[in-house]
Tab-separated table of C-alpha atoms and ligand atoms in Angstrom:
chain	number	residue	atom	x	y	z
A	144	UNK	CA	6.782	42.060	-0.040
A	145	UNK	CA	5.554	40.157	3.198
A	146	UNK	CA	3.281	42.120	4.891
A	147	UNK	CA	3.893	43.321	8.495
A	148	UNK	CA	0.730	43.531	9.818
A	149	UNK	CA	-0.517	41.542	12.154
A	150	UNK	CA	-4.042	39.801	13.170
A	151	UNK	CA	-5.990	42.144	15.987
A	152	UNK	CA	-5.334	38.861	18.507
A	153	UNK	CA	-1.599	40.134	17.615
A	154	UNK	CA	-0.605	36.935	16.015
A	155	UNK	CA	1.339	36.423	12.108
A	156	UNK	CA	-1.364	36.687	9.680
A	157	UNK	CA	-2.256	33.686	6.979
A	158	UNK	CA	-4.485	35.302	5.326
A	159	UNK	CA	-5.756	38.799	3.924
A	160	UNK	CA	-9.122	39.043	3.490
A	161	UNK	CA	-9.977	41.766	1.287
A	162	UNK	CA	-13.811	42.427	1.195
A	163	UNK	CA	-13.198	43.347	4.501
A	164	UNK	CA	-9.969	44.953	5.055
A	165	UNK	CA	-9.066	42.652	8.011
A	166	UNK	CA	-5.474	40.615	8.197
A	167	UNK	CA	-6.547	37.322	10.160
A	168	UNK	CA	-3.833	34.555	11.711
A	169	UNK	CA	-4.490	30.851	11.533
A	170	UNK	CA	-7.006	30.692	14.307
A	171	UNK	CA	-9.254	33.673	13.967
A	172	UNK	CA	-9.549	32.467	10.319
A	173	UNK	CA	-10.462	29.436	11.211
A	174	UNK	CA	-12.684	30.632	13.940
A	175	UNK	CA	-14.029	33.289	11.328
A	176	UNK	CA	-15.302	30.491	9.092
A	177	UNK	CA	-17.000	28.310	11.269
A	178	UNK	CA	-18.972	31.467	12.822
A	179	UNK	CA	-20.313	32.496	9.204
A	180	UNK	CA	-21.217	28.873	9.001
A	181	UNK	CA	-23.454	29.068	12.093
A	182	UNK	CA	-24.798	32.198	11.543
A	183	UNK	CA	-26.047	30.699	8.434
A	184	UNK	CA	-27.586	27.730	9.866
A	185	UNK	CA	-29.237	30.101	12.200
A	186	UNK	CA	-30.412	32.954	9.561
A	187	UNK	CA	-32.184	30.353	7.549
A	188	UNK	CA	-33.405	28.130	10.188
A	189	UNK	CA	-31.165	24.803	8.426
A	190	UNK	CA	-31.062	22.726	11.599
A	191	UNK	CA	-34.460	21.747	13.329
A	192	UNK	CA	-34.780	18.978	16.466
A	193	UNK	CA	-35.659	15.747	14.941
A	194	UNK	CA	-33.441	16.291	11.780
A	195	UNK	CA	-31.622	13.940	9.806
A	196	UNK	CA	-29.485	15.276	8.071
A	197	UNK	CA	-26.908	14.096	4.646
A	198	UNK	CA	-24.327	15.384	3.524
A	199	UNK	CA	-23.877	15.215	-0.126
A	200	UNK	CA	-19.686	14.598	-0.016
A	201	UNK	CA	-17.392	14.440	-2.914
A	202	UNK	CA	-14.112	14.254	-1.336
A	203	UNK	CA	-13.320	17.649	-2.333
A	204	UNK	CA	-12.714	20.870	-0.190
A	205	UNK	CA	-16.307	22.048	0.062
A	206	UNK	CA	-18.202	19.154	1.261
A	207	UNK	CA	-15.658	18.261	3.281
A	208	UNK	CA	-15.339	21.246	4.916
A	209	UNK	CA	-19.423	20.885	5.475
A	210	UNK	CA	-19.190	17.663	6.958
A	211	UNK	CA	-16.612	18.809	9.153
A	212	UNK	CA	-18.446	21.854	10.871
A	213	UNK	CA	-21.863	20.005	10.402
A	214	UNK	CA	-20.135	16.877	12.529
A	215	UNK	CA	-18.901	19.749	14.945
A	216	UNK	CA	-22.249	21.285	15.675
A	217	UNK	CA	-24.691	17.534	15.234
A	218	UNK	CA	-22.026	15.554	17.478
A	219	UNK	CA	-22.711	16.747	21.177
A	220	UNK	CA	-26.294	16.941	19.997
A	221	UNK	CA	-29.143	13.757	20.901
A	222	UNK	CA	-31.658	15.531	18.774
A	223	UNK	CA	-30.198	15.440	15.251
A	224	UNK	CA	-28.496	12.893	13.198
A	225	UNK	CA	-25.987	12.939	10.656
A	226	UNK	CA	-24.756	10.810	7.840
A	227	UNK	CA	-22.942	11.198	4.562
A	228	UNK	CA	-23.893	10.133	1.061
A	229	UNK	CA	-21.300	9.533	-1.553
A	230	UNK	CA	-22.207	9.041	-5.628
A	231	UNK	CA	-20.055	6.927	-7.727
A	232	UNK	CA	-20.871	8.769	-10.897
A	233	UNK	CA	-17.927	6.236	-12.913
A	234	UNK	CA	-15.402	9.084	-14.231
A	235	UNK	CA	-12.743	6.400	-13.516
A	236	UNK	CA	-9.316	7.002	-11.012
A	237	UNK	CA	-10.491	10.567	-10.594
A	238	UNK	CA	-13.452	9.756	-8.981
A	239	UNK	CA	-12.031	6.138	-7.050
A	240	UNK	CA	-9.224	8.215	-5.262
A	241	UNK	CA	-12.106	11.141	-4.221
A	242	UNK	CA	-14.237	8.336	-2.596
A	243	UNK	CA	-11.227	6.382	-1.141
A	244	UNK	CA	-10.482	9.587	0.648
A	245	UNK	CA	-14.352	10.659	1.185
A	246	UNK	CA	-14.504	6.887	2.681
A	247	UNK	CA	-11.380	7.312	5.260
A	248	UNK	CA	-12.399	11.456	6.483
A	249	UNK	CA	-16.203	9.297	7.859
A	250	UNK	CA	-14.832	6.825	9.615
A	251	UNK	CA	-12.390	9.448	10.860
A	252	UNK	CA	-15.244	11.772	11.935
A	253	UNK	CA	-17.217	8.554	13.186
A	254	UNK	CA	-20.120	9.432	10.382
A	255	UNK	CA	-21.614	6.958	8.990
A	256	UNK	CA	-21.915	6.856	4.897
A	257	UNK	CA	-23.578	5.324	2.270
A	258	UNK	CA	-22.168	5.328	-1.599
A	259	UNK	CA	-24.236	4.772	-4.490
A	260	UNK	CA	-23.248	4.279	-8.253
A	261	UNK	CA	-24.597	5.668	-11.323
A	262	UNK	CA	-23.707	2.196	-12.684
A	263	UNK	CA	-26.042	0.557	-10.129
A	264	UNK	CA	-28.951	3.316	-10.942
A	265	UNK	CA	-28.376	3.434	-14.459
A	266	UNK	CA	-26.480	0.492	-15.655
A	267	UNK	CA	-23.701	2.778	-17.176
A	268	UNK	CA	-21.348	5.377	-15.676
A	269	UNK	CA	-20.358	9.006	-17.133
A	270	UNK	CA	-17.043	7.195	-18.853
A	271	UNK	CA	-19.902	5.236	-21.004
A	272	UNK	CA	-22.094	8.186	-21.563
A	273	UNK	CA	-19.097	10.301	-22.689
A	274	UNK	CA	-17.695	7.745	-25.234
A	275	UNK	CA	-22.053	8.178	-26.576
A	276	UNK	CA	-21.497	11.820	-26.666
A	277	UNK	CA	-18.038	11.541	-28.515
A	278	UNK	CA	-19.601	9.387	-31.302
A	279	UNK	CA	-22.771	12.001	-31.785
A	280	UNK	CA	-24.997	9.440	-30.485
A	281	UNK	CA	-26.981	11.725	-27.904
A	282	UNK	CA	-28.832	15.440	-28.225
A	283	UNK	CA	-27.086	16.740	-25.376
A	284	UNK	CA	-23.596	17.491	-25.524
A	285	UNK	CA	-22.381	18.772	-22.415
A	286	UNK	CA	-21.069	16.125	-19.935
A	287	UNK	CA	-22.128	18.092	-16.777
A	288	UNK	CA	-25.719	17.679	-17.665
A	289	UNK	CA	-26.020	14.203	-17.336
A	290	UNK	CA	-23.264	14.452	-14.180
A	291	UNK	CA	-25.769	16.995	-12.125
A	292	UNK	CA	-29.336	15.497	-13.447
A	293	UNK	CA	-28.088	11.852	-12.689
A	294	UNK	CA	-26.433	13.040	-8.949
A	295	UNK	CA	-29.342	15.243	-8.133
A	296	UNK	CA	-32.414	12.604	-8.744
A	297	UNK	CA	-29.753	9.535	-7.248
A	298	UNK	CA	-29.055	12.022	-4.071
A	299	UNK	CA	-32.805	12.768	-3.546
A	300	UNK	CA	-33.948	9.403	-4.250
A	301	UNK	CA	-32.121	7.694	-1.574
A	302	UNK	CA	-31.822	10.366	0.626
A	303	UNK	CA	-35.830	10.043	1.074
A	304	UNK	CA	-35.171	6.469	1.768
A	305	UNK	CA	-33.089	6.363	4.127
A	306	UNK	CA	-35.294	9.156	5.898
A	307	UNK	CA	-33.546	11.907	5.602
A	308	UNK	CA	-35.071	15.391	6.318
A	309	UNK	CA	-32.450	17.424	4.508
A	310	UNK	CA	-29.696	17.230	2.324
A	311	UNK	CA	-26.695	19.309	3.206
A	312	UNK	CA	-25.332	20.595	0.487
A	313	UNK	CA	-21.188	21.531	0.018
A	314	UNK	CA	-21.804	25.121	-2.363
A	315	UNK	CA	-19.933	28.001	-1.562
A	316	UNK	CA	-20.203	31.724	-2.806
A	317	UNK	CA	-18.697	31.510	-5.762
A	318	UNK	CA	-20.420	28.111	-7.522
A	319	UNK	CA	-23.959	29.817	-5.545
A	320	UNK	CA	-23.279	32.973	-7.709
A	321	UNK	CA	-22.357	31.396	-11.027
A	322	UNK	CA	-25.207	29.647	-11.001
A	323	UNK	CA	-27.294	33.086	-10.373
A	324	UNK	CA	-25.278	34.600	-13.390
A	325	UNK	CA	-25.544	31.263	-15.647
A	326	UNK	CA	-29.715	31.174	-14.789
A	327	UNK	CA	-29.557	34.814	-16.181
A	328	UNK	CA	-28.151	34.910	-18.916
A	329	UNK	CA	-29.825	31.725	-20.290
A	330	UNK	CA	-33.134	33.012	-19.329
A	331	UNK	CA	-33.649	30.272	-16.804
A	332	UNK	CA	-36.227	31.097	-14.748
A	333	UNK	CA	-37.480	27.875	-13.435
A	334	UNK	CA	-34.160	26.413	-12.599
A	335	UNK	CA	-33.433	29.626	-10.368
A	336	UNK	CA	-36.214	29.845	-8.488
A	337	UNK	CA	-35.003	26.237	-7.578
A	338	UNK	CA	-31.857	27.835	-5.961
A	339	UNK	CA	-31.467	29.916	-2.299
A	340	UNK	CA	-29.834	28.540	0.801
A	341	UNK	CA	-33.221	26.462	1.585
A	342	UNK	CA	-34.685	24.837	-1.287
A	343	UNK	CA	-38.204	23.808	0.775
A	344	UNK	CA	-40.205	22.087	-2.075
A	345	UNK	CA	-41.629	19.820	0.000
A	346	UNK	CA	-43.895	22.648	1.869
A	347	UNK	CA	-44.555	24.520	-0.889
A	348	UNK	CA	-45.728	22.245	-3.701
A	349	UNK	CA	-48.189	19.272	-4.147
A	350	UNK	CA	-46.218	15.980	-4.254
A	351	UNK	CA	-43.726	18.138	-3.033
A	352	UNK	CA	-43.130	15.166	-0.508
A	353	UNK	CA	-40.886	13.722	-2.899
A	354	UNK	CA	-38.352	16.233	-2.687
A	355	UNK	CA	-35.708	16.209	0.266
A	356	UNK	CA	-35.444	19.552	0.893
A	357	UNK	CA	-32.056	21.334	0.190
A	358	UNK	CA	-29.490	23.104	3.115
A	359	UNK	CA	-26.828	25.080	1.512
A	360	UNK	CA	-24.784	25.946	4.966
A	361	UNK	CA	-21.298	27.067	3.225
A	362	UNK	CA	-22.885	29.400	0.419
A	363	UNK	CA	-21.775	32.671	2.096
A	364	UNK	CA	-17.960	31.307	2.131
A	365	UNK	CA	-16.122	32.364	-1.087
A	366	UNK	CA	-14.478	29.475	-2.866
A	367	UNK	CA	-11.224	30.478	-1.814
A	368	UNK	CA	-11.730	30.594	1.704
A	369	UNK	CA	-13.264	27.258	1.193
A	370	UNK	CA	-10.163	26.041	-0.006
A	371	UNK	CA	-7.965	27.686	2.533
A	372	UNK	CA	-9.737	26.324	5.673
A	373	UNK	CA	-9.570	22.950	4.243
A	374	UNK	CA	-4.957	23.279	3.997
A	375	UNK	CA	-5.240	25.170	7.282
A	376	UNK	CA	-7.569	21.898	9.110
A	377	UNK	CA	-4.992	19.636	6.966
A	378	UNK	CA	-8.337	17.576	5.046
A	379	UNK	CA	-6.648	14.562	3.157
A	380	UNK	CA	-7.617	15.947	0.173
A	381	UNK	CA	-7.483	15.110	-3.609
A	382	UNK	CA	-7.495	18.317	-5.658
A	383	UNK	CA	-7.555	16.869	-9.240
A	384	UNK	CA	-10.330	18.240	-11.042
A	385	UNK	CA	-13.240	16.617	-13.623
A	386	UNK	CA	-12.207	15.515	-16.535
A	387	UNK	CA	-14.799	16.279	-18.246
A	388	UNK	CA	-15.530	19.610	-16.940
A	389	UNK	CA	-16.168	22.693	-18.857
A	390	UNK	CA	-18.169	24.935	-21.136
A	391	UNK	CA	-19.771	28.174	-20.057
A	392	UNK	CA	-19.875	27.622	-16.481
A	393	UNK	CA	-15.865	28.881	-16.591
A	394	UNK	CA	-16.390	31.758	-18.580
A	395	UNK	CA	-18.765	32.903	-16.134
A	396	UNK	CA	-16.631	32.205	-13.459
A	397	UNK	CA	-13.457	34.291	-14.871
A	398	UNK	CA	-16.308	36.937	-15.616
A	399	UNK	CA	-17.057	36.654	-12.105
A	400	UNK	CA	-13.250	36.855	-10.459
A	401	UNK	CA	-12.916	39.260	-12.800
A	402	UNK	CA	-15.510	41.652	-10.917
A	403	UNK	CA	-14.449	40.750	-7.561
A	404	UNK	CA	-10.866	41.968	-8.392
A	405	UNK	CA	-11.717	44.925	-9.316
A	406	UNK	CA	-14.771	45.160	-7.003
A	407	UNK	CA	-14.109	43.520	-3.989
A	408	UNK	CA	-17.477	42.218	-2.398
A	409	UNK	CA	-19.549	42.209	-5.563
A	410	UNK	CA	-19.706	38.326	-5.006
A	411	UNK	CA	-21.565	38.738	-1.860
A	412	UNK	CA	-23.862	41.817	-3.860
A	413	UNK	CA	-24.585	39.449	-6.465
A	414	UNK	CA	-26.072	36.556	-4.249
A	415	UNK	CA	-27.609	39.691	-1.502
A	416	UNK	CA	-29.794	40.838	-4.822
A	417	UNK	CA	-30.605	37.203	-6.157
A	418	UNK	CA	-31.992	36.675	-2.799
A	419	UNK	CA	-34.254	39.561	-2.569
A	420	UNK	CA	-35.548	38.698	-6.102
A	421	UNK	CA	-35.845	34.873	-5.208
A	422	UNK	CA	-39.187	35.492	-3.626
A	423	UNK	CA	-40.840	37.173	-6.931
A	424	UNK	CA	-39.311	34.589	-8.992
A	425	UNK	CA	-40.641	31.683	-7.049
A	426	UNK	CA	-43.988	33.102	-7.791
A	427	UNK	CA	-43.484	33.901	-11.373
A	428	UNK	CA	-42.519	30.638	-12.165
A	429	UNK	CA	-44.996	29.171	-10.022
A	430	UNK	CA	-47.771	30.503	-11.979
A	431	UNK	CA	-45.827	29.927	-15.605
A	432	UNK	CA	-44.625	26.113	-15.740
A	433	UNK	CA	-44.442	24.781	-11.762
A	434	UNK	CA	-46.664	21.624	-11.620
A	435	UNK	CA	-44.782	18.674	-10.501
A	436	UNK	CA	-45.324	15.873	-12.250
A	437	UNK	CA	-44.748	12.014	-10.875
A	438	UNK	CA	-42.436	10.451	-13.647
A	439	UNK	CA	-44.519	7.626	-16.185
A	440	UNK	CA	-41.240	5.891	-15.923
A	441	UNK	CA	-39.578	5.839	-12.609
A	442	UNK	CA	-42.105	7.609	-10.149
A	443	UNK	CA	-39.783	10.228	-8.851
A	444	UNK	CA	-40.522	13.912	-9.444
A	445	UNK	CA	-39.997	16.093	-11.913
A	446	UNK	CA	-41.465	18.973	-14.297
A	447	UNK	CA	-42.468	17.130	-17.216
A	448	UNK	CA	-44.330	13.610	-17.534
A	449	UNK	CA	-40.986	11.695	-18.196
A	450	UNK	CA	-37.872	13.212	-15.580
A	451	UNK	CA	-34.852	14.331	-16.584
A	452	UNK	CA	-33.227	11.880	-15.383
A	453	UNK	CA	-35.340	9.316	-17.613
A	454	UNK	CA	-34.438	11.434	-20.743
A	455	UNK	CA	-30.958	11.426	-20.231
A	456	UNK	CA	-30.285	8.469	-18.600
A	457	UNK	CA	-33.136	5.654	-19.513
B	113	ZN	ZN1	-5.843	36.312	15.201
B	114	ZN	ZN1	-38.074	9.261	-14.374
């Protein structure tokens, strides 16, 4: 049945959004979105005069929607700049028609970009590494590890070099509260107090310096919402997904839609509590296993004496 409400501005309604009981048209969706995005950027202080700041952008919904409002707010602005960063990671056409488009929405937006390979960093791509993980050749199974470790430590890396003060990250709610599940339940105490919409290393921690610090301005914004802004602006999008992507990350996330069915809001609970907790974490694990280590191999930070990235990838 079509529902005959109508938005409080008295025009059709596009969307129903039920966390908060409110019917909203096209426009005071639209405007809804961009407000939450601001009054993020304002409750955790993202955007300071000086700033440069990079968008991490796939080419999907999320970062694109980032850039988008980012570019909205930076543009009549002299005092902050903004460019986008692109990774190559090599899962073949997926990825190629994801940049093409990522390519075509900057020069749309006037934004300048940069795109860097895994191929160049690494001298293989994720096609390679998964053909080594198909033949049993590698301790680490999952795909997605090497993926994030190798597009984290490329995104940081040349993000510091190309003086950037912050990366701008595309999360929304629900990947933001998977991960706060996921950290849970493996007992991953290190890696969450790593999370939050500001991930300020660089203050806290000695050679900190190497760390760009981390601006996660859609994270209130459930993934849907995400994804419905980005039909109602009409993004040239490409909505194929990862090949390679699963394991437990999904099972958390039907867990997680799950709840919110039944429960609407417990999304926004979830990341409310992780927050307050973040804090006390941050100090646990500072005092348990935080030393930063330059890595013997490459130089760029890390926990242990060789980086992640070295293990996996080197
Ligand atoms: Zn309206
Ligand atoms: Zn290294």
């Amino acid at each position: 049945m079509v529902s005959k409400k109508k938005c409080s501005c008295g025009r059709k309604v596009v969307f129903f959004r039920k966390y908060e009981g409110s019917y909203l048209c096209r426009q005071c969706f639209l405007k809804s979105i961009e407000k939450k995005f601001k009054r993020t950027i304002r409750k955790y202080g993202m955007l300071k005069s000086g700033d440069k700041i990079a968008v991490a952008l796939s080419g999907g919904k999320d970062s694109s929607t980032v850039l988008y409002l980012m570019n909205k707010i930076v543009k009549p602005r002299r005092d902050i700049d903004l460019i986008a960063i692109m990774i190559d990671e090599g899962t073949g056409d997926y990825r190629k028609k994801h940049l093409e488009l990522a390519k075509k929405f900057c020069k749309k937006l006037g934004v300048e970009y940069h795109i860097f390979s895994f191929k160049d960093e690494f001298g293989k791509g994720m096609k390679q590494k998964v053909k080594e993980i198909d033949k049993g050749k590698v301790k680490v199974k999952e795909p997605c590890t090497y993926c994030g470790v190798g597009r984290r430590y490329i995104l940081n890396k040349r993000a510091r070099e190309l003086g950037v003060t912050k990366l701008c990250m595309g999360h929304n709610l629900d990947d933001e509260v998977q991960a706060v599940i996921l950290n849970d339940v493996r007992g991953e105490l290190y890696r969450a107090s790593r999370m939050g919409p500001v991930t300020d290393w660089s203050l806290r921690k000695k050679k900190g310096k190497l760390f760009i610090p981390r601006i996660k301005p859609l994270r209130e914004v459930p993934e849907k919402e995400s994804a419905i802004f980005s039909i109602l602006v009409d993004f040239d999008l490409c909505w194929d997904k990862c090949p390679y992507a699963g394991g437990i990350r999904f099972d958390a996330k039907d867990f997680i839609n799950n709840l919110e069915k039944k429960y609407p809001g417990i999304k926004f609970t979830i990341l409310e509590t992780f927050d307050r907790l973040l804090p006390h974490i941050r100090d646990f694990s500072d005092k348990r296993e935080g030393k930063i280590h330059s890595c013997k191999k490459c130089g760029e930070p890390g926990s242990k004496e060789v980086c992640k990235t070295c293990e996996l990838w080197r």
